[in-house]
Coordinates of C-alpha atoms and ligand atoms in Angstrom, one line a residue:
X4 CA -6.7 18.5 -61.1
X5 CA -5.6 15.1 -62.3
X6 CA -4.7 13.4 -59.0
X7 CA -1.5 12.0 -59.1
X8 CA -1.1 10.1 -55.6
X9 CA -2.9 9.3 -52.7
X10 CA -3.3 12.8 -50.9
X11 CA -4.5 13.9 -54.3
X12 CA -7.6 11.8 -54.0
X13 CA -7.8 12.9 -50.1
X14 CA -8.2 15.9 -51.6
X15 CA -10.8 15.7 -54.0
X16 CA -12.8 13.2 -51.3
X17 CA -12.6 15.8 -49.5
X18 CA -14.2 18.8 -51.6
X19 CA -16.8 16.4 -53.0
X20 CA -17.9 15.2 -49.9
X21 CA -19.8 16.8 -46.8
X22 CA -17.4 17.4 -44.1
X23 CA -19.3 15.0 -41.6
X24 CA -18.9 11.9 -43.9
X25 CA -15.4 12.8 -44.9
X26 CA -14.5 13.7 -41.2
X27 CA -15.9 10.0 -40.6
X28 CA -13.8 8.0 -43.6
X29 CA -10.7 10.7 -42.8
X30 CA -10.1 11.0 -39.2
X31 CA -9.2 8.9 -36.4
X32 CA -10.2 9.3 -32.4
X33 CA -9.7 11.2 -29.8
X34 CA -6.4 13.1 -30.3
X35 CA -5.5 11.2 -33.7
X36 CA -2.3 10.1 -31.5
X37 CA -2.5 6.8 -33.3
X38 CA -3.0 8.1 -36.5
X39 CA -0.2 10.1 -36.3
X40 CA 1.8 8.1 -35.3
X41 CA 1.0 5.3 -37.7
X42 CA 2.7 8.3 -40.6
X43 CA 6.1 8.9 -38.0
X44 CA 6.7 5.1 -38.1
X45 CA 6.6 4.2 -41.3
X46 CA 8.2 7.3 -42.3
X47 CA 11.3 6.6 -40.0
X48 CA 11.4 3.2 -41.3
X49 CA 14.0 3.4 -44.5
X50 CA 14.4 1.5 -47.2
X51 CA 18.0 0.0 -48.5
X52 CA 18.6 1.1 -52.1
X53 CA 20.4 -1.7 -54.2
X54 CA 22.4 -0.7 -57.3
X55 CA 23.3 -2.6 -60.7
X56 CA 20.6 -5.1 -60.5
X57 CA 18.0 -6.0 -63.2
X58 CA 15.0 -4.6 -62.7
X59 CA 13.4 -4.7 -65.9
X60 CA 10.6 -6.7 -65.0
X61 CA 9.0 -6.5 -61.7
X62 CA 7.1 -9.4 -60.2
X63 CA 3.9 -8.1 -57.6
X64 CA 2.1 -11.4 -57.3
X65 CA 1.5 -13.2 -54.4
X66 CA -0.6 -16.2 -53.3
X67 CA -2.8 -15.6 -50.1
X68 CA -4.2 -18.9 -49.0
X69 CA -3.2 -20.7 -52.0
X70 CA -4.8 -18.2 -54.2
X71 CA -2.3 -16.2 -56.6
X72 CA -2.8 -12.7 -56.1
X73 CA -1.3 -9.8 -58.9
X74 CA -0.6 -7.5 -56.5
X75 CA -0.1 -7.9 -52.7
X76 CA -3.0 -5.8 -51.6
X77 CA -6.5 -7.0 -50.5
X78 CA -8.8 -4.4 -50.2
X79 CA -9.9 -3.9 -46.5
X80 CA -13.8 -4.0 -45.4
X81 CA -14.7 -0.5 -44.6
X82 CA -18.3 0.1 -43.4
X83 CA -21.1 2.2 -45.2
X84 CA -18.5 2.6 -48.5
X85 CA -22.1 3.3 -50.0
X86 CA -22.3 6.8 -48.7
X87 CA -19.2 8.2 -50.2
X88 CA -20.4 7.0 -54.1
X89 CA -23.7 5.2 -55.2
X90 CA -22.8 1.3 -54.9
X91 CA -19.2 2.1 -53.2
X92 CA -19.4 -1.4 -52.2
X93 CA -19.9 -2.6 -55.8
X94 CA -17.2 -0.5 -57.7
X95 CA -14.6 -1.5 -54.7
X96 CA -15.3 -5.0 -55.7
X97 CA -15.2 -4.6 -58.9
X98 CA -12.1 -2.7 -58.6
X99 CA -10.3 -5.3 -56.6
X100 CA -11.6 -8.0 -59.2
X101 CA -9.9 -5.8 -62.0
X102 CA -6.8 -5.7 -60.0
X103 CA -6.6 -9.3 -59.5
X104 CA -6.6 -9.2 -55.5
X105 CA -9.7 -9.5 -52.7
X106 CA -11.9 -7.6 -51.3
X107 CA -13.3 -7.8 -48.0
X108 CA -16.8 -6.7 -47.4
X109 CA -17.8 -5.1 -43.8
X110 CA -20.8 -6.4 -41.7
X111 CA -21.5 -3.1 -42.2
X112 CA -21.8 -2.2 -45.5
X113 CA -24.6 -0.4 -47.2
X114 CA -25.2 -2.8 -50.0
X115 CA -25.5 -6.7 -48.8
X116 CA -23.0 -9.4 -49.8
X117 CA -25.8 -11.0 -52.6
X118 CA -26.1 -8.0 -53.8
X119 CA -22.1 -7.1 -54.3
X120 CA -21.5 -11.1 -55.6
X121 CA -24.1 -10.5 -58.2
X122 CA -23.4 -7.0 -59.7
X123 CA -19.3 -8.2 -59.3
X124 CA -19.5 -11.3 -60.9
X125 CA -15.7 -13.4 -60.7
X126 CA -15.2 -11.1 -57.7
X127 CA -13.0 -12.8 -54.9
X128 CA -15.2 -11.7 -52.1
X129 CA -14.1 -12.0 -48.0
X130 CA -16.0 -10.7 -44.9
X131 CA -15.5 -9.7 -42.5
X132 CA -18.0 -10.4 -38.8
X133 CA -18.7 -8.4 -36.2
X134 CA -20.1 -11.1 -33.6
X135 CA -23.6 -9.0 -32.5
X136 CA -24.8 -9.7 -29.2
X137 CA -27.8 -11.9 -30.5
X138 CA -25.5 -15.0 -31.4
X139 CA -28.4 -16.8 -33.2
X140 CA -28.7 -13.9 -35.8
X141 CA -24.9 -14.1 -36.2
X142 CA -25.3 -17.9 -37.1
X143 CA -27.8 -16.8 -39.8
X144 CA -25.2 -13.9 -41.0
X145 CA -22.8 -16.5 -41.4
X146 CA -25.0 -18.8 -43.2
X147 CA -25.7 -16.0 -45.4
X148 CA -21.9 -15.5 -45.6
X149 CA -21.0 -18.9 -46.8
X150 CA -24.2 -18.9 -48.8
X151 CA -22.6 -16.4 -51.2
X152 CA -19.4 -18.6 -51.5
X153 CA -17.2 -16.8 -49.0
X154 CA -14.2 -18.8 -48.4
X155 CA -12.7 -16.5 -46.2
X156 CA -13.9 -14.9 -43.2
X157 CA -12.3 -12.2 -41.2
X158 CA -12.9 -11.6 -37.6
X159 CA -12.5 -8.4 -36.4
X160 CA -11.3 -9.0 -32.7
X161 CA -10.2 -5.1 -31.9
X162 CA -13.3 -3.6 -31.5
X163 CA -14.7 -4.3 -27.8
X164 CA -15.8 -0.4 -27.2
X165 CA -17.0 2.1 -29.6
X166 CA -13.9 4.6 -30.3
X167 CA -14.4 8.1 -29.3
X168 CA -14.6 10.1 -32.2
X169 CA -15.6 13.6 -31.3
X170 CA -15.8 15.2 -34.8
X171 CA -18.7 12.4 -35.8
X172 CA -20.6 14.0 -32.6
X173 CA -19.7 17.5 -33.8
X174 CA -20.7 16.5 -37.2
X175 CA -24.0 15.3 -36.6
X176 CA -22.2 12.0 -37.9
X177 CA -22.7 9.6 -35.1
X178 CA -24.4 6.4 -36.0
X179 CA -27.4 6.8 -35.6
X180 CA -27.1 10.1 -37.2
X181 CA -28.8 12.6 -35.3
X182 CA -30.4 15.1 -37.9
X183 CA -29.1 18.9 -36.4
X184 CA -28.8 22.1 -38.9
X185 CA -25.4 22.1 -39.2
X186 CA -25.9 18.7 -40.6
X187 CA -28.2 19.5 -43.1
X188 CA -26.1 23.0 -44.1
X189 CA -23.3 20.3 -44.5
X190 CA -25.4 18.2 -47.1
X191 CA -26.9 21.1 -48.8
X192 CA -23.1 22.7 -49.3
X193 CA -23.0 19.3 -51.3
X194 CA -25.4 19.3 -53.9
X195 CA -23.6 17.1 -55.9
X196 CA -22.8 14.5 -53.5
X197 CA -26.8 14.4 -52.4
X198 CA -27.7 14.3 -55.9
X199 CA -25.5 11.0 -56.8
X200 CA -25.8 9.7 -53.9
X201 CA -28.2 10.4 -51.3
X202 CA -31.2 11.1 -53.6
X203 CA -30.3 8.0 -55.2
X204 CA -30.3 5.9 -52.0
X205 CA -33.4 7.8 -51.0
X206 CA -35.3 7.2 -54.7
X207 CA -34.0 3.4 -55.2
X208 CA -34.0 1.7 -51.6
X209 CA -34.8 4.4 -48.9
X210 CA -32.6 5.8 -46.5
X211 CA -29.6 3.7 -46.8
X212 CA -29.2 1.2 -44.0
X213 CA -27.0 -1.3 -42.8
X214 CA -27.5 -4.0 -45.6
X215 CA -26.8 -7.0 -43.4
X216 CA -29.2 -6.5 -40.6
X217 CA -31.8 -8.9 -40.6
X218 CA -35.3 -7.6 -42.3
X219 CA -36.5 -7.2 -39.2
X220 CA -34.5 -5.2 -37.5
X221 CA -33.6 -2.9 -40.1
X222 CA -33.3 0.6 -38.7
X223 CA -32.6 3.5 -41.0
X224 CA -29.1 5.0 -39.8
X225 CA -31.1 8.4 -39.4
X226 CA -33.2 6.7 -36.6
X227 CA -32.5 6.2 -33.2
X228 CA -31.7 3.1 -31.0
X229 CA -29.6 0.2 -33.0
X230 CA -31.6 -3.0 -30.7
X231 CA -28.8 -4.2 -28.7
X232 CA -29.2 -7.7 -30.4
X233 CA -27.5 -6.1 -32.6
X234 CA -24.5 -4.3 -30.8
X235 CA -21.0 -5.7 -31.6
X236 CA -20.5 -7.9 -28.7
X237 CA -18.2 -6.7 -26.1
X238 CA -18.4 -10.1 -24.0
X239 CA -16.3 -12.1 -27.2
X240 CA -13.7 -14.2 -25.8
X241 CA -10.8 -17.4 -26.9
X242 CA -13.8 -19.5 -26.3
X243 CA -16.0 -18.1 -29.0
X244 CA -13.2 -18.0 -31.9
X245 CA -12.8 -21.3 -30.7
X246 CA -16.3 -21.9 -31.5
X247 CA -16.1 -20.2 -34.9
X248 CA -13.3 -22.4 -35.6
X249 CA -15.5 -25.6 -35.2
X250 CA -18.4 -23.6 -37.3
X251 CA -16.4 -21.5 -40.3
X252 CA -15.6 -24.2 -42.9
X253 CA -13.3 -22.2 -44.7
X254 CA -10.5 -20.0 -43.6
X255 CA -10.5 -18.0 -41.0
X256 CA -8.6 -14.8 -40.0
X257 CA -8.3 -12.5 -37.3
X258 CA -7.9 -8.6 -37.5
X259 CA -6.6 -6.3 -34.8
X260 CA -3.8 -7.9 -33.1
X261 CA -1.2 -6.0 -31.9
X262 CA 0.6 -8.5 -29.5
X263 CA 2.4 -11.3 -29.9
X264 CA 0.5 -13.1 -27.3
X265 CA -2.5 -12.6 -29.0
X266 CA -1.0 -13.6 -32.4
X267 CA -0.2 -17.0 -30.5
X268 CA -3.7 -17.7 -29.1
X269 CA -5.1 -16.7 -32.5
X270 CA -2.7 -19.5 -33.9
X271 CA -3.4 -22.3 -30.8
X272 CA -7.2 -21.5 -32.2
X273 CA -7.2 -22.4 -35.2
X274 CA -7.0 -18.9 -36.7
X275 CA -5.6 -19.5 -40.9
X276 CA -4.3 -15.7 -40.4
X277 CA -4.4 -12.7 -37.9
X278 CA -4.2 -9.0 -39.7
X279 CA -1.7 -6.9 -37.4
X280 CA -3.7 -3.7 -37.3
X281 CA -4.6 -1.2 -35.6
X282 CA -7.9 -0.4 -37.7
X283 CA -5.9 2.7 -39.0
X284 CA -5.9 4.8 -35.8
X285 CA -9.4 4.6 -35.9
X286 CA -9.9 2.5 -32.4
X287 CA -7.4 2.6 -29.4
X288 CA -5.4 6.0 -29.3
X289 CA -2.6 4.9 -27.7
X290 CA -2.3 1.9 -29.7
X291 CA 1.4 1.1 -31.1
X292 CA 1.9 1.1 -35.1
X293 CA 1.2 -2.1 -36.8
X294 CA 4.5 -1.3 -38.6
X295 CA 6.8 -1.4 -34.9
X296 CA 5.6 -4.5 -33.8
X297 CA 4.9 -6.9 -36.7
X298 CA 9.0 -8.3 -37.1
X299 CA 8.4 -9.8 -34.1
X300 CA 5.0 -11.3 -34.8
X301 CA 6.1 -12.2 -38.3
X302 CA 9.7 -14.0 -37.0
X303 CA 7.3 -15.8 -34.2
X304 CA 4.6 -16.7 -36.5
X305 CA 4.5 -16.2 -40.5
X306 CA 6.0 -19.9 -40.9
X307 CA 2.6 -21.4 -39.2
X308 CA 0.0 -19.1 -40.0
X309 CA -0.9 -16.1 -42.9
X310 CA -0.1 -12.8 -41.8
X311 CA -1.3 -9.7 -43.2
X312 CA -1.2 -6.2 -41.7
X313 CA -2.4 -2.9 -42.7
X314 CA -3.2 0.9 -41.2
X315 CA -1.8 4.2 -42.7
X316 CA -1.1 2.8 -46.2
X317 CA -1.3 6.2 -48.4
X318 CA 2.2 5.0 -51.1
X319 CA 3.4 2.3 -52.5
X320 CA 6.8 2.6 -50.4
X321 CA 4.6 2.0 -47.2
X322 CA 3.3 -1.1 -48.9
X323 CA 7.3 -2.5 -49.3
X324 CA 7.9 -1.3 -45.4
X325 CA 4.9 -3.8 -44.5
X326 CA 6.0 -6.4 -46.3
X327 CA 9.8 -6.2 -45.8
X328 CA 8.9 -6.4 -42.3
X329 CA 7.2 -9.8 -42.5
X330 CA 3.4 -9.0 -43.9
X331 CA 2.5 -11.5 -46.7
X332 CA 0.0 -9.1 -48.1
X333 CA -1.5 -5.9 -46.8
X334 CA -5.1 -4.5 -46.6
X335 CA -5.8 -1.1 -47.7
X336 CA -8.9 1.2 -46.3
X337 CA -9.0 4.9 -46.4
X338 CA -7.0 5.2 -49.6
X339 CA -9.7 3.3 -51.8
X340 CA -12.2 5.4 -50.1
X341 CA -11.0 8.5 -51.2
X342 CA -10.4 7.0 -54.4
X343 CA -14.1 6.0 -54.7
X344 CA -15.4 9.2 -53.3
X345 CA -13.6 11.1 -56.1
X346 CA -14.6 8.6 -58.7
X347 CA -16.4 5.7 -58.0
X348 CA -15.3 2.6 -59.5
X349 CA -12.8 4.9 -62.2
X350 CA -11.2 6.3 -59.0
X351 CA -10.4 2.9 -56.7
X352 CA -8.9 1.4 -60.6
X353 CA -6.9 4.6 -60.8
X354 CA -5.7 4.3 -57.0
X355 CA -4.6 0.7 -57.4
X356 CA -2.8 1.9 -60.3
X357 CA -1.1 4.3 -58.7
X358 CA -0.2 2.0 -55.7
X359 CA 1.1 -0.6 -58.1
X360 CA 2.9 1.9 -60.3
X361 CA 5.1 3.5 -56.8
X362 CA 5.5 -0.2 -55.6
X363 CA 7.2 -1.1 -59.3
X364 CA 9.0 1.7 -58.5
X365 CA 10.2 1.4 -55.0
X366 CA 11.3 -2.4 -55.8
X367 CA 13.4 -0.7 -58.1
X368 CA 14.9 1.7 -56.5
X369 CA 16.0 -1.9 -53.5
X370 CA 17.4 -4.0 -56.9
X371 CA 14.6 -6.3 -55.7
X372 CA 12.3 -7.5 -58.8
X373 CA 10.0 -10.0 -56.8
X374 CA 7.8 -8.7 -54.0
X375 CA 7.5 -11.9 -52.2
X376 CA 11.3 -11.7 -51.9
X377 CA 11.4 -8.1 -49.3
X378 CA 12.6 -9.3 -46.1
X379 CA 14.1 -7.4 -43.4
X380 CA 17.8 -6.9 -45.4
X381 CA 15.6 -3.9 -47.3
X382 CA 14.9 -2.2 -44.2
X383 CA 17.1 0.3 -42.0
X384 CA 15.3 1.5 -38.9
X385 CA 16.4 5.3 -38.3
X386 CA 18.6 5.7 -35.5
X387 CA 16.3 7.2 -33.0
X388 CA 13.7 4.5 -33.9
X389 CA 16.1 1.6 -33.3
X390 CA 17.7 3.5 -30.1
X391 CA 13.6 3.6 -28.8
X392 CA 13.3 -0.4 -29.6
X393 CA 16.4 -1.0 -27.4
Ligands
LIG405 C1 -14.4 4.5 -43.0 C2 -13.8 3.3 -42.4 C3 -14.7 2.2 -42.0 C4 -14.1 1.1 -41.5 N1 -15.0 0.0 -41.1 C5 -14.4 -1.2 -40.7 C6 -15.3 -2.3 -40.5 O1 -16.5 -2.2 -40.7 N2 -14.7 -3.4 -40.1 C7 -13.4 -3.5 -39.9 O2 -12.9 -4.6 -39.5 N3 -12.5 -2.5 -40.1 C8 -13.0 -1.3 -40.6 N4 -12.2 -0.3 -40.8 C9 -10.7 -0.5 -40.7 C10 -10.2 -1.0 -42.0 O3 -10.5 -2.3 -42.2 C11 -8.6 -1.0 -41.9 O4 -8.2 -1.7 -40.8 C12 -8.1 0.4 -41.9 O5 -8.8 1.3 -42.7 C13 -6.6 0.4 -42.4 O6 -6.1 1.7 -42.3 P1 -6.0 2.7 -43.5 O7 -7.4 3.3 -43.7 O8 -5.0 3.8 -43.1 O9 -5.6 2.0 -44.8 C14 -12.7 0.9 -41.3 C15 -11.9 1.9 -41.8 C16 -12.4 3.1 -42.3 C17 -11.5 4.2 -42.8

């Protein structure tokens, strides 16, 4: 099958991969309320067709923080990318590189940020913190951080409890994973996957592990216990972005907010940008679409600080919905994954492509040739959708 959009790759991520590590890149928690309702919103959002314009050349770039982007996309830190293809981390950034746009490594990512700068030279890398409890080796993270020539660092603020996701327990894919048979039947129904991957973790560097844990508190995922120095700390406040203001030299952003208050405090702290997420459904259950509540964060805030939003990107129409409704840029997770899962490095290029190729498309269709022109005049809410705003 030649995949031809988004679900396509889904698709093939999913046959490729065993069910407990697609389950975990795939799903979202508890009921997948959010999740679901992250596709209803954007899908009763509607775009204004404009006729008789010229739309021979489209215009996608952007500038982010002064930096011109080609396409308005940065690609959104995802932990353990490394278990879905050899290096996931590596042919994400060098896709994103290719493209012309970011990409965001997670604390939690397989393969470590020296690692990823070298093998994706030219690369414009971000990262994104979890604060752990122990604040010390945090500091050290970050020196790490800036020691690869991060310029921009991404706080991920949404994440005070882990999410109940049942399917990962079910799976056998909770972190730590807990070795059960129907795990292992899983892997072995996957030859291929724990040929290329796996056995290549297993062969090169040992179980794969959490690449930015310090030395020596490097626990293989497959073991028990993750020292609570080590947890994502729960007791982060104002204060301590505060704090990271004084200490993060370059710019500093902050992902998960859902509120407009919030967006203000990040602002009155310093913050250079907040991402209006809701870590694709993946977190809170109940949490309201990024896409219903950024207007009003953008109208409040875009003029005095960066805002970006993602969650439940899967076309390049959803990428115009974001932006039309006040995003500068958007960040892009599960759709890359798949993409890599299906084909590595080949597979996030090809899912760009495609992203950029409906986005051309979809500008089109609005008479709009420059991206950085969408603005609310694209959008019509559907009737039901505006009636429930009221
Ligand atoms: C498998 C997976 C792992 C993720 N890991 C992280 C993470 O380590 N840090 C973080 O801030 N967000 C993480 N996210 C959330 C993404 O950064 C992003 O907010 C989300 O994927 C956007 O929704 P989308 O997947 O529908 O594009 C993760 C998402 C997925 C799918």
């Amino acid at each position: 099958m030649r995949p031809l959009n988004v679900s396509d790759y889904r698709e093939l991520a999913r046959r490729r991969l065993p069910r407990g590590v697609f389950e975990y890149v795939d799903r979202g928690t508890e009921d997948e309320v959010a999740m679901r309702a992250l596709r209803d919103s954007l899908d009763a959002l509607k775009l204004v067709p404009k006729v008789l314009a010229d739309v021979a050349s489209i215009d996608l770039s952007t500038q982010v923080f002064g930096k011109a982007q080609a396409l308005p996309v940065i690609v959104a830190p995802t932990a353990m990318a490394g278990l879905l293809w050899y290096d996931g981390e590596v042919a994400l950034a060098r896709a994103a590189r290719d493209a012309g746009i970011p990409f965001c490594i997670s604390t939690q990512s397989i393969t470590s940020i020296e690692a990823i700068a070298a093998s994706a030279p030219a690369a414009d890398l971000w990262f994104q913190l979890y604060v752990w409890e122990n604040r010390g080796l945090t500091q050290d993270l970050l020196s790490r951080v800036r020691g690869a020539g991060v310029e921009t660092l991404v706080l991920t603020a949404d994440t005070p409890a882990s999410p109940k996701k049942e399917w990962n327990v079910r799976n056998g894919f909770s972190i730590p994973i807990v070795p059960s048979l129907r795990a292992g039947m899983d892997v072995a129904l996957h030859p291929r996957w724990l040929a290329r991957v796996l056995l290549r973790h297993l062969l090169r560097t040992g179980m794969p592990t959490y690449a930015h844990y310090p030395e020596a508190f490097k626990t293989r995922i497959t073991r028990s216990a993750v020292t609570s120095d080590l947890r994502i700390d729960n007791r982060l406040t104002w204060d301590d972005l505060r704090e990271l203001r004084r200490r993060w030299p370059g710019r500093l952003v902050v992902k998960g907010i859902l509120g407009l208050d919030d967006a203000q405090r990040a602002h009155d702290c310093g913050a250079d940008g907040i991402v209006v997420s809701s870590h694709g459904g993946r977190n809170l259950d109940s949490a309201p679409s990024p896409i219903d509540v950024l207007p009003a964060i953008a109208d409040r805030l875009a003029a005095r600080l960066t805002v970006l939003a993602d969650s439940g990107i899967r076309r390049g129409s959803d990428i115009v919905k974001y932006l039309a409704s006040g995003a500068q840029a958007v960040m892009i997770g599960r759709a890359l994954l798949y993409g890599i899962a299906a084909g590595g490095e080949a597979g996030a290029v090809d899912v760009l492509a495609l992203l950029r190729d409906e986005l051309e498309r979809t500008l089109a269709f609005l008479g709009e040739p420059e991206a950085r022109n969408l603005s609310s005049e694209n959008l019509r809410r559907s009737h039901s959708l505006a009636q429930r705003a009221t």
